[in-house]
mmCIF file of C-alpha atoms and ligand atoms in Angstrom:
data_model
loop_
_atom_site.group_PDB
_atom_site.id
_atom_site.type_symbol
_atom_site.label_atom_id
_atom_site.label_comp_id
_atom_site.label_asym_id
_atom_site.label_seq_id
_atom_site.Cartn_x
_atom_site.Cartn_y
_atom_site.Cartn_z
ATOM 1 C CA MET A 1 -50.613 -212.375 123.552
ATOM 2 C CA ILE A 2 -49.109 -214.601 120.415
ATOM 3 C CA SER A 3 -50.211 -218.438 121.425
ATOM 4 C CA PRO A 4 -46.517 -220.228 121.386
ATOM 5 C CA MET A 5 -46.645 -221.917 117.408
ATOM 6 C CA SER A 6 -47.130 -225.505 117.011
ATOM 7 C CA ALA A 7 -46.686 -227.482 113.536
ATOM 8 C CA THR A 8 -50.054 -228.198 113.933
ATOM 9 C CA PRO A 9 -52.133 -225.529 111.355
ATOM 10 C CA SER A 10 -53.022 -227.115 107.998
ATOM 11 C CA ILE A 11 -51.119 -225.603 104.790
ATOM 12 C CA PRO A 12 -53.146 -223.813 102.133
ATOM 13 C CA ALA A 13 -52.403 -224.911 98.958
ATOM 14 C CA SER A 14 -53.330 -221.373 96.888
ATOM 15 C CA PRO A 15 -53.541 -217.490 97.362
ATOM 16 C CA PRO A 16 -56.132 -216.972 100.626
ATOM 17 C CA GLN A 17 -58.727 -214.271 99.571
ATOM 18 C CA ARG A 18 -58.983 -211.031 101.460
ATOM 19 C CA ALA A 19 -61.625 -212.688 103.838
ATOM 20 C CA ASP A 20 -60.027 -216.098 104.704
ATOM 21 C CA THR A 21 -57.075 -213.949 106.297
ATOM 22 C CA GLY A 22 -57.341 -210.785 107.717
ATOM 23 C CA TRP A 23 -54.587 -210.126 105.697
ATOM 24 C CA THR A 24 -55.178 -206.646 103.243
ATOM 25 C CA HIS A 25 -51.494 -205.763 102.406
ATOM 26 C CA LYS A 26 -50.588 -206.615 99.209
ATOM 27 C CA ASP A 27 -47.316 -204.828 99.639
ATOM 28 C CA LEU A 28 -44.784 -205.047 102.668
ATOM 29 C CA THR A 29 -42.474 -202.588 102.941
ATOM 30 C CA SER A 30 -42.535 -202.041 106.913
ATOM 31 C CA ILE A 31 -43.500 -203.692 110.062
ATOM 32 C CA GLU A 32 -44.233 -199.924 112.236
ATOM 33 C CA ALA A 33 -47.011 -199.407 109.627
ATOM 34 C CA LEU A 34 -48.331 -203.318 110.703
ATOM 35 C CA THR A 35 -50.517 -204.022 114.406
ATOM 36 C CA ALA A 36 -49.514 -207.273 116.713
ATOM 37 C CA ASP A 37 -52.940 -209.433 115.089
ATOM 38 C CA GLU A 38 -50.599 -208.633 111.353
ATOM 39 C CA ILE A 39 -47.742 -209.832 112.830
ATOM 40 C CA LYS A 40 -48.958 -212.582 114.558
ATOM 41 C CA SER A 41 -50.917 -213.388 110.947
ATOM 42 C CA ILE A 42 -47.816 -213.824 109.605
ATOM 43 C CA LEU A 43 -45.729 -215.786 112.187
ATOM 44 C CA ASP A 44 -49.014 -218.025 111.909
ATOM 45 C CA THR A 45 -48.598 -218.065 108.634
ATOM 46 C CA ALA A 46 -45.355 -219.215 108.657
ATOM 47 C CA SER A 47 -45.901 -221.863 111.511
ATOM 48 C CA ALA A 48 -47.507 -223.890 108.684
ATOM 49 C CA PHE A 49 -45.463 -223.172 106.077
ATOM 50 C CA LYS A 50 -42.399 -224.922 107.787
ATOM 51 C CA THR A 51 -43.778 -228.082 108.153
ATOM 52 C CA VAL A 52 -43.243 -228.040 104.283
ATOM 53 C CA GLY A 53 -39.092 -227.138 104.752
ATOM 54 C CA VAL A 54 -38.514 -230.888 105.933
ATOM 55 C CA ARG A 55 -40.889 -232.489 103.615
ATOM 56 C CA GLU A 56 -39.652 -234.455 100.885
ATOM 57 C CA VAL A 57 -41.388 -232.637 98.492
ATOM 58 C CA LYS A 58 -40.988 -229.547 99.201
ATOM 59 C CA LYS A 59 -43.372 -227.915 97.230
ATOM 60 C CA VAL A 60 -46.661 -226.204 97.863
ATOM 61 C CA PRO A 61 -48.797 -224.980 94.373
ATOM 62 C CA ALA A 62 -49.847 -222.163 96.710
ATOM 63 C CA LEU A 63 -48.295 -218.925 94.212
ATOM 64 C CA ARG A 64 -48.628 -221.214 91.410
ATOM 65 C CA GLY A 65 -48.576 -219.092 88.186
ATOM 66 C CA LYS A 66 -47.155 -216.740 89.852
ATOM 67 C CA THR A 67 -43.553 -214.457 88.399
ATOM 68 C CA LEU A 68 -41.795 -213.387 91.372
ATOM 69 C CA VAL A 69 -39.028 -211.380 90.356
ATOM 70 C CA ASN A 70 -35.396 -210.366 92.887
ATOM 71 C CA LEU A 71 -34.517 -206.924 91.629
ATOM 72 C CA PHE A 72 -31.818 -207.137 94.026
ATOM 73 C CA VAL A 73 -29.453 -203.209 94.131
ATOM 74 C CA GLU A 74 -27.521 -203.436 97.176
ATOM 75 C CA PRO A 75 -25.394 -206.869 98.171
ATOM 76 C CA SER A 76 -27.240 -209.801 99.772
ATOM 77 C CA THR A 77 -27.034 -213.240 100.459
ATOM 78 C CA ARG A 78 -29.787 -214.684 102.792
ATOM 79 C CA THR A 79 -32.550 -212.543 101.867
ATOM 80 C CA ARG A 80 -32.684 -213.414 98.477
ATOM 81 C CA ILE A 81 -32.255 -216.995 98.319
ATOM 82 C CA SER A 82 -34.141 -217.055 101.430
ATOM 83 C CA PHE A 83 -37.099 -214.927 99.083
ATOM 84 C CA GLU A 84 -35.947 -217.310 95.665
ATOM 85 C CA LEU A 85 -36.491 -220.556 97.764
ATOM 86 C CA ALA A 86 -39.547 -219.073 98.835
ATOM 87 C CA ALA A 87 -41.191 -218.442 95.551
ATOM 88 C CA PHE A 88 -39.496 -222.014 94.470
ATOM 89 C CA ARG A 89 -40.867 -223.903 97.126
ATOM 90 C CA LEU A 90 -44.836 -221.833 96.672
ATOM 91 C CA SER A 91 -44.646 -223.248 93.337
ATOM 92 C CA ALA A 92 -43.780 -219.360 91.211
ATOM 93 C CA ASP A 93 -41.506 -218.410 89.009
ATOM 94 C CA VAL A 94 -38.345 -216.645 90.345
ATOM 95 C CA VAL A 95 -36.147 -214.045 88.299
ATOM 96 C CA ASN A 96 -32.774 -212.402 89.800
ATOM 97 C CA ILE A 97 -32.102 -209.030 88.986
ATOM 98 C CA SER A 98 -28.761 -207.435 90.283
ATOM 99 C CA ALA A 99 -27.917 -203.344 89.944
ATOM 100 C CA ALA A 100 -24.216 -204.441 88.442
ATOM 101 C CA THR A 101 -26.292 -206.443 85.330
ATOM 102 C CA SER A 102 -29.547 -204.251 84.890
ATOM 103 C CA SER A 103 -29.948 -201.305 82.985
ATOM 104 C CA LEU A 104 -30.047 -199.210 86.579
ATOM 105 C CA THR A 105 -26.257 -199.042 85.334
ATOM 106 C CA LYS A 106 -26.960 -197.015 82.501
ATOM 107 C CA GLY A 107 -29.264 -194.556 84.293
ATOM 108 C CA GLU A 108 -32.606 -195.890 84.164
ATOM 109 C CA THR A 109 -35.227 -195.350 86.918
ATOM 110 C CA LEU A 110 -35.687 -197.727 89.539
ATOM 111 C CA LYS A 111 -40.299 -196.451 88.590
ATOM 112 C CA ASP A 112 -39.014 -197.403 84.879
ATOM 113 C CA THR A 113 -37.195 -200.352 85.727
ATOM 114 C CA ALA A 114 -39.569 -201.631 88.363
ATOM 115 C CA LYS A 115 -42.899 -200.894 85.284
ATOM 116 C CA ASN A 116 -40.685 -202.597 83.286
ATOM 117 C CA LEU A 117 -41.023 -205.597 85.247
ATOM 118 C CA GLU A 118 -45.044 -204.911 85.794
ATOM 119 C CA ALA A 119 -44.906 -204.470 82.608
ATOM 120 C CA LEU A 120 -43.716 -208.163 82.080
ATOM 121 C CA HIS A 121 -46.167 -209.458 83.957
ATOM 122 C CA ALA A 122 -44.544 -209.394 87.225
ATOM 123 C CA ASP A 123 -46.796 -210.189 90.346
ATOM 124 C CA ILE A 124 -44.472 -209.584 93.172
ATOM 125 C CA ILE A 125 -40.997 -207.461 93.501
ATOM 126 C CA VAL A 126 -38.460 -207.732 96.533
ATOM 127 C CA LEU A 127 -36.762 -204.867 95.792
ATOM 128 C CA ARG A 128 -33.075 -204.253 98.682
ATOM 129 C CA HIS A 129 -31.766 -200.381 97.799
ATOM 130 C CA SER A 130 -29.902 -197.946 100.017
ATOM 131 C CA SER A 131 -32.223 -195.598 99.565
ATOM 132 C CA ALA A 132 -34.370 -195.666 103.095
ATOM 133 C CA GLY A 133 -38.620 -195.857 101.635
ATOM 134 C CA ALA A 134 -37.360 -196.914 97.941
ATOM 135 C CA SER A 135 -39.832 -200.071 98.660
ATOM 136 C CA GLN A 136 -42.944 -198.168 99.999
ATOM 137 C CA PHE A 137 -41.957 -195.458 96.935
ATOM 138 C CA LEU A 138 -42.903 -198.436 94.594
ATOM 139 C CA ALA A 139 -45.647 -200.328 96.346
ATOM 140 C CA GLU A 140 -47.123 -196.308 96.299
ATOM 141 C CA ARG A 141 -46.646 -196.279 92.263
ATOM 142 C CA LEU A 142 -46.887 -200.344 91.023
ATOM 143 C CA ASP A 143 -50.064 -202.929 91.326
ATOM 144 C CA ALA A 144 -47.057 -205.405 92.073
ATOM 145 C CA SER A 145 -47.123 -206.466 95.150
ATOM 146 C CA VAL A 146 -43.764 -204.975 96.898
ATOM 147 C CA ILE A 147 -41.857 -206.818 99.389
ATOM 148 C CA ASN A 148 -38.998 -204.675 100.913
ATOM 149 C CA GLY A 149 -35.727 -206.740 101.655
ATOM 150 C CA GLY A 150 -34.063 -203.920 102.695
ATOM 151 C CA ASP A 151 -34.136 -200.567 102.220
ATOM 152 C CA GLY A 152 -30.791 -198.171 103.763
ATOM 153 C CA ALA A 153 -31.107 -197.455 107.585
ATOM 154 C CA HIS A 154 -35.252 -197.932 107.736
ATOM 155 C CA GLU A 155 -36.264 -201.337 108.053
ATOM 156 C CA HIS A 156 -35.475 -204.951 107.489
ATOM 157 C CA PRO A 157 -39.742 -206.203 107.761
ATOM 158 C CA THR A 158 -38.841 -209.699 107.394
ATOM 159 C CA GLN A 159 -35.747 -210.312 108.962
ATOM 160 C CA ALA A 160 -37.059 -208.842 111.806
ATOM 161 C CA LEU A 161 -40.355 -211.599 111.099
ATOM 162 C CA LEU A 162 -37.857 -214.777 111.284
ATOM 163 C CA ASP A 163 -36.324 -212.421 114.266
ATOM 164 C CA VAL A 164 -39.741 -212.638 115.968
ATOM 165 C CA TYR A 165 -40.624 -215.996 114.738
ATOM 166 C CA THR A 166 -36.900 -217.530 116.097
ATOM 167 C CA ILE A 167 -37.212 -216.074 119.968
ATOM 168 C CA LEU A 168 -41.523 -217.436 119.917
ATOM 169 C CA GLU A 169 -39.533 -220.885 119.242
ATOM 170 C CA LYS A 170 -36.677 -221.081 121.107
ATOM 171 C CA LYS A 171 -39.230 -219.064 124.490
ATOM 172 C CA GLY A 172 -42.676 -220.063 123.744
ATOM 173 C CA ARG A 173 -43.215 -216.222 123.818
ATOM 174 C CA ILE A 174 -42.547 -213.330 123.305
ATOM 175 C CA ALA A 175 -44.086 -210.257 126.732
ATOM 176 C CA GLY A 176 -42.464 -209.951 128.737
ATOM 177 C CA LEU A 177 -38.543 -211.159 127.517
ATOM 178 C CA HIS A 178 -35.702 -208.399 127.714
ATOM 179 C CA VAL A 179 -33.735 -207.802 124.283
ATOM 180 C CA ALA A 180 -30.616 -206.545 123.852
ATOM 181 C CA ILE A 181 -29.362 -205.115 120.607
ATOM 182 C CA ILE A 182 -25.950 -204.499 120.486
ATOM 183 C CA GLY A 183 -23.831 -202.800 118.396
ATOM 184 C CA ASP A 184 -24.570 -200.460 115.277
ATOM 185 C CA ILE A 185 -27.755 -199.133 115.584
ATOM 186 C CA LEU A 186 -27.614 -196.057 114.222
ATOM 187 C CA PHE A 187 -27.327 -197.254 110.514
ATOM 188 C CA SER A 188 -29.208 -200.638 111.643
ATOM 189 C CA ARG A 189 -32.313 -201.442 109.632
ATOM 190 C CA VAL A 190 -32.560 -204.771 111.653
ATOM 191 C CA ALA A 191 -32.391 -202.830 114.439
ATOM 192 C CA ARG A 192 -35.616 -200.928 113.328
ATOM 193 C CA SER A 193 -38.240 -203.225 112.254
ATOM 194 C CA ASN A 194 -37.241 -205.299 116.072
ATOM 195 C CA ILE A 195 -37.938 -202.595 117.448
ATOM 196 C CA HIS A 196 -41.201 -202.133 115.867
ATOM 197 C CA ALA A 197 -42.096 -206.523 115.758
ATOM 198 C CA LEU A 198 -40.491 -206.808 119.622
ATOM 199 C CA LEU A 199 -42.004 -203.783 121.653
ATOM 200 C CA LYS A 200 -45.794 -203.948 119.398
ATOM 201 C CA LEU A 201 -45.628 -207.941 120.450
ATOM 202 C CA GLY A 202 -45.104 -206.540 124.163
ATOM 203 C CA ALA A 203 -41.011 -207.010 124.875
ATOM 204 C CA ARG A 204 -39.373 -204.811 126.355
ATOM 205 C CA VAL A 205 -35.625 -203.948 124.555
ATOM 206 C CA THR A 206 -32.651 -202.459 125.524
ATOM 207 C CA LEU A 207 -30.309 -200.785 123.063
ATOM 208 C CA VAL A 208 -26.561 -201.068 124.002
ATOM 209 C CA GLY A 209 -23.428 -199.219 121.697
ATOM 210 C CA PRO A 210 -21.526 -196.745 122.144
ATOM 211 C CA ARG A 211 -22.726 -192.877 122.618
ATOM 212 C CA THR A 212 -22.380 -192.839 119.208
ATOM 213 C CA LEU A 213 -23.706 -194.772 117.491
ATOM 214 C CA VAL A 214 -26.638 -195.627 119.512
ATOM 215 C CA PRO A 215 -27.961 -192.212 120.279
ATOM 216 C CA ARG A 216 -30.789 -191.035 123.137
ATOM 217 C CA GLU A 217 -32.903 -190.633 120.661
ATOM 218 C CA PHE A 218 -33.396 -194.426 120.269
ATOM 219 C CA GLU A 219 -35.785 -193.862 123.760
ATOM 220 C CA LYS A 220 -37.940 -191.211 122.406
ATOM 221 C CA MET A 221 -38.998 -194.950 120.592
ATOM 222 C CA GLY A 222 -39.634 -196.833 123.634
ATOM 223 C CA VAL A 223 -37.011 -198.607 124.661
ATOM 224 C CA ALA A 224 -33.980 -198.146 126.887
ATOM 225 C CA VAL A 225 -30.390 -196.951 125.983
ATOM 226 C CA THR A 226 -27.400 -197.808 127.465
ATOM 227 C CA HIS A 227 -23.556 -197.363 126.803
ATOM 228 C CA ASP A 228 -21.906 -200.448 129.134
ATOM 229 C CA LEU A 229 -23.133 -203.527 128.228
ATOM 230 C CA ASP A 230 -21.529 -205.872 130.725
ATOM 231 C CA SER A 231 -24.590 -204.296 133.099
ATOM 232 C CA VAL A 232 -27.436 -205.512 130.213
ATOM 233 C CA LEU A 233 -26.304 -209.095 129.326
ATOM 234 C CA PRO A 234 -27.348 -210.470 133.176
ATOM 235 C CA ASP A 235 -30.886 -209.163 133.013
ATOM 236 C CA ALA A 236 -31.835 -210.871 128.970
ATOM 237 C CA ASP A 237 -33.237 -212.872 127.416
ATOM 238 C CA VAL A 238 -31.444 -212.343 124.290
ATOM 239 C CA VAL A 239 -29.153 -210.655 122.540
ATOM 240 C CA ASN A 240 -28.703 -209.791 118.825
ATOM 241 C CA LEU A 241 -25.268 -208.564 117.955
ATOM 242 C CA LEU A 242 -25.633 -206.309 114.939
ATOM 243 C CA ARG A 243 -22.397 -206.357 112.829
ATOM 244 C CA ILE A 244 -20.570 -202.779 111.849
ATOM 245 C CA GLN A 245 -21.849 -201.179 108.579
ATOM 246 C CA HIS A 246 -18.166 -199.950 107.474
ATOM 247 C CA GLU A 247 -20.238 -199.472 103.901
ATOM 248 C CA ARG A 248 -23.464 -196.675 105.185
ATOM 249 C CA GLN A 249 -20.584 -194.476 107.981
ATOM 250 C CA ARG A 250 -18.463 -191.546 106.319
ATOM 251 C CA LYS A 251 -16.358 -191.065 109.567
ATOM 252 C CA GLU A 252 -15.340 -192.818 111.576
ATOM 253 C CA TYR A 253 -17.228 -193.802 114.152
ATOM 254 C CA PHE A 254 -15.620 -194.922 117.399
ATOM 255 C CA PRO A 255 -11.642 -195.565 117.650
ATOM 256 C CA SER A 256 -11.005 -198.975 116.449
ATOM 257 C CA LEU A 257 -12.678 -202.259 115.749
ATOM 258 C CA SER A 258 -10.448 -204.002 118.113
ATOM 259 C CA GLU A 259 -11.843 -200.845 120.694
ATOM 260 C CA TYR A 260 -15.480 -201.969 119.589
ATOM 261 C CA THR A 261 -14.888 -205.344 120.508
ATOM 262 C CA ALA A 262 -13.171 -204.814 123.975
ATOM 263 C CA PHE A 263 -16.167 -202.436 125.084
ATOM 264 C CA PHE A 264 -19.382 -204.369 122.938
ATOM 265 C CA GLY A 265 -17.747 -207.521 121.289
ATOM 266 C CA LEU A 266 -19.568 -210.401 122.508
ATOM 267 C CA THR A 267 -16.180 -211.837 123.991
ATOM 268 C CA GLN A 268 -16.891 -215.933 125.394
ATOM 269 C CA GLN A 269 -15.981 -213.960 129.361
ATOM 270 C CA ARG A 270 -19.019 -211.428 128.324
ATOM 271 C CA ALA A 271 -20.980 -214.746 127.585
ATOM 272 C CA GLU A 272 -20.536 -215.913 131.669
ATOM 273 C CA LEU A 273 -22.579 -213.129 131.996
ATOM 274 C CA LEU A 274 -25.686 -213.434 130.563
ATOM 275 C CA LYS A 275 -28.407 -216.214 131.769
ATOM 276 C CA PRO A 276 -27.939 -220.521 130.989
ATOM 277 C CA ASP A 277 -30.949 -220.211 129.456
ATOM 278 C CA ALA A 278 -30.471 -216.995 126.616
ATOM 279 C CA LEU A 279 -30.502 -216.768 123.242
ATOM 280 C CA ILE A 280 -27.425 -215.628 121.058
ATOM 281 C CA MET A 281 -28.638 -213.975 117.548
ATOM 282 C CA HIS A 282 -27.267 -212.763 114.394
ATOM 283 C CA PRO A 283 -28.396 -211.515 111.075
ATOM 284 C CA GLY A 284 -25.052 -212.136 109.442
ATOM 285 C CA PRO A 285 -22.965 -210.846 107.629
ATOM 286 C CA ILE A 286 -21.347 -212.034 111.201
ATOM 287 C CA ASN A 287 -17.818 -209.596 111.566
ATOM 288 C CA ARG A 288 -16.648 -213.120 113.403
ATOM 289 C CA GLY A 289 -14.091 -212.020 116.146
ATOM 290 C CA ILE A 290 -15.343 -208.403 116.509
ATOM 291 C CA GLU A 291 -19.248 -207.947 117.402
ATOM 292 C CA ILE A 292 -19.418 -211.825 118.404
ATOM 293 C CA ASP A 293 -16.652 -214.164 119.181
ATOM 294 C CA SER A 294 -16.313 -217.335 116.640
ATOM 295 C CA ASP A 295 -17.109 -219.990 119.262
ATOM 296 C CA LEU A 296 -19.833 -217.966 120.333
ATOM 297 C CA ALA A 297 -20.938 -217.812 117.226
ATOM 298 C CA ASP A 298 -21.287 -221.806 116.625
ATOM 299 C CA SER A 299 -21.819 -222.654 120.430
ATOM 300 C CA ALA A 300 -24.658 -224.377 121.400
ATOM 301 C CA ARG A 301 -26.514 -220.648 122.628
ATOM 302 C CA SER A 302 -26.667 -219.452 119.361
ATOM 303 C CA VAL A 303 -29.838 -219.611 116.974
ATOM 304 C CA ILE A 304 -28.020 -217.882 114.236
ATOM 305 C CA LEU A 305 -28.907 -220.905 111.673
ATOM 306 C CA ASP A 306 -32.130 -221.148 113.103
ATOM 307 C CA GLN A 307 -32.273 -217.501 112.745
ATOM 308 C CA VAL A 308 -31.553 -218.872 108.636
ATOM 309 C CA THR A 309 -33.985 -221.265 108.363
ATOM 310 C CA ASN A 310 -36.902 -219.546 109.799
ATOM 311 C CA GLY A 311 -36.461 -216.635 107.200
ATOM 312 C CA LEU A 312 -37.597 -219.328 104.672
ATOM 313 C CA ALA A 313 -41.182 -220.087 106.484
ATOM 314 C CA VAL A 314 -41.646 -215.654 107.415
ATOM 315 C CA ARG A 315 -40.842 -215.236 103.939
ATOM 316 C CA MET A 316 -43.250 -218.166 101.858
ATOM 317 C CA ALA A 317 -45.877 -216.609 104.503
ATOM 318 C CA VAL A 318 -45.271 -212.762 103.450
ATOM 319 C CA LEU A 319 -45.139 -214.228 99.561
ATOM 320 C CA TYR A 320 -48.222 -215.877 100.534
ATOM 321 C CA LEU A 321 -50.243 -213.318 101.824
ATOM 322 C CA CYS A 322 -49.037 -210.174 100.031
ATOM 323 C CA ALA A 323 -50.366 -212.621 96.900
ATOM 324 C CA GLY A 324 -53.233 -213.196 98.309
ATOM 325 C CA SER A 325 -54.591 -209.622 99.137
ATOM 326 C CA ARG A 326 -53.946 -209.297 96.401
ATOM 327 C CA ASN A 327 -56.318 -211.684 94.889
ATOM 328 C CA GLY A 328 -59.087 -210.181 97.251
HETATM 329 N N1 CP B 1 -29.175 -210.807 106.767
HETATM 330 C C1 CP B 1 -29.818 -210.165 105.504
HETATM 331 O O1 CP B 1 -29.872 -209.542 105.598
HETATM 332 O O2 CP B 1 -28.345 -210.648 104.681
HETATM 333 P P1 CP B 1 -27.391 -210.478 103.444
HETATM 334 O O3 CP B 1 -26.900 -209.466 103.277
HETATM 335 O O4 CP B 1 -27.243 -211.752 103.379
HETATM 336 O O5 CP B 1 -29.098 -210.503 102.930
#
């Protein structure tokens, strides 16, 4: 059972060696590959780093001399900036590359781009890519650490880590909680990583959405599947609303956005079915008025911006642990 976090752990000044943390991975490409203890190790390390964000001097020397490259081949606001700030706070040097300004547009392969970054002494590459498995592909071919910043509809591991960190911070536990993940599950890397993390930490998970976006096959992962949102809300401790992924849908999966909202949007009326202390989460970016009522997104029950804040500490922990493993 994971212990409630406190602000007491000491802040590491330099990258740990393998023996210090028990962490043995140079890369983080999926939650599926992690054990519950490895997830807890990241959360505990994030807890130590969270205190850095509220200091007057928001910086520690843990990754001084290291170079992080943010290689984002798909758009991002939260993940890219969060990794960039996390690296700054650990005193690493940061370079940002987007697809539009890279030689990927001239036909260079992802592997060649990454090998060139490594030849320039990149220590850590954070990759966001539209292809599932892209970060694992690089991790197997590079000495540099590779962190998955989201690969197609496969996984978004740091999003799931910041989500479970936020639940743990607000609820004091993960085990035994009932988490409803609502919406576009089929195309959601956030959903897949959350399912793995929540089940490993002992939560109960229910997926809710249209039959076309939440097929029964997901039950094989050990979760419940339903298409009736109103039946789930009264029992949920956490509702995590997912964005409709227009860019990944190759055909219409529901008749219209207004019909989607009518059946699966968290409206003010539906929110009255929730327990008073239920958390409302969303990974962002939000489609206001579609998957969530705009006022609810800004309400006291919403922890959406806490998720963003916690993402910084979680990403500091991931960079620190992976860089330390590479040193070991
Ligand atoms: N949640 C998330 O991954 O947001 P971005 O696409 O803005 O990084």
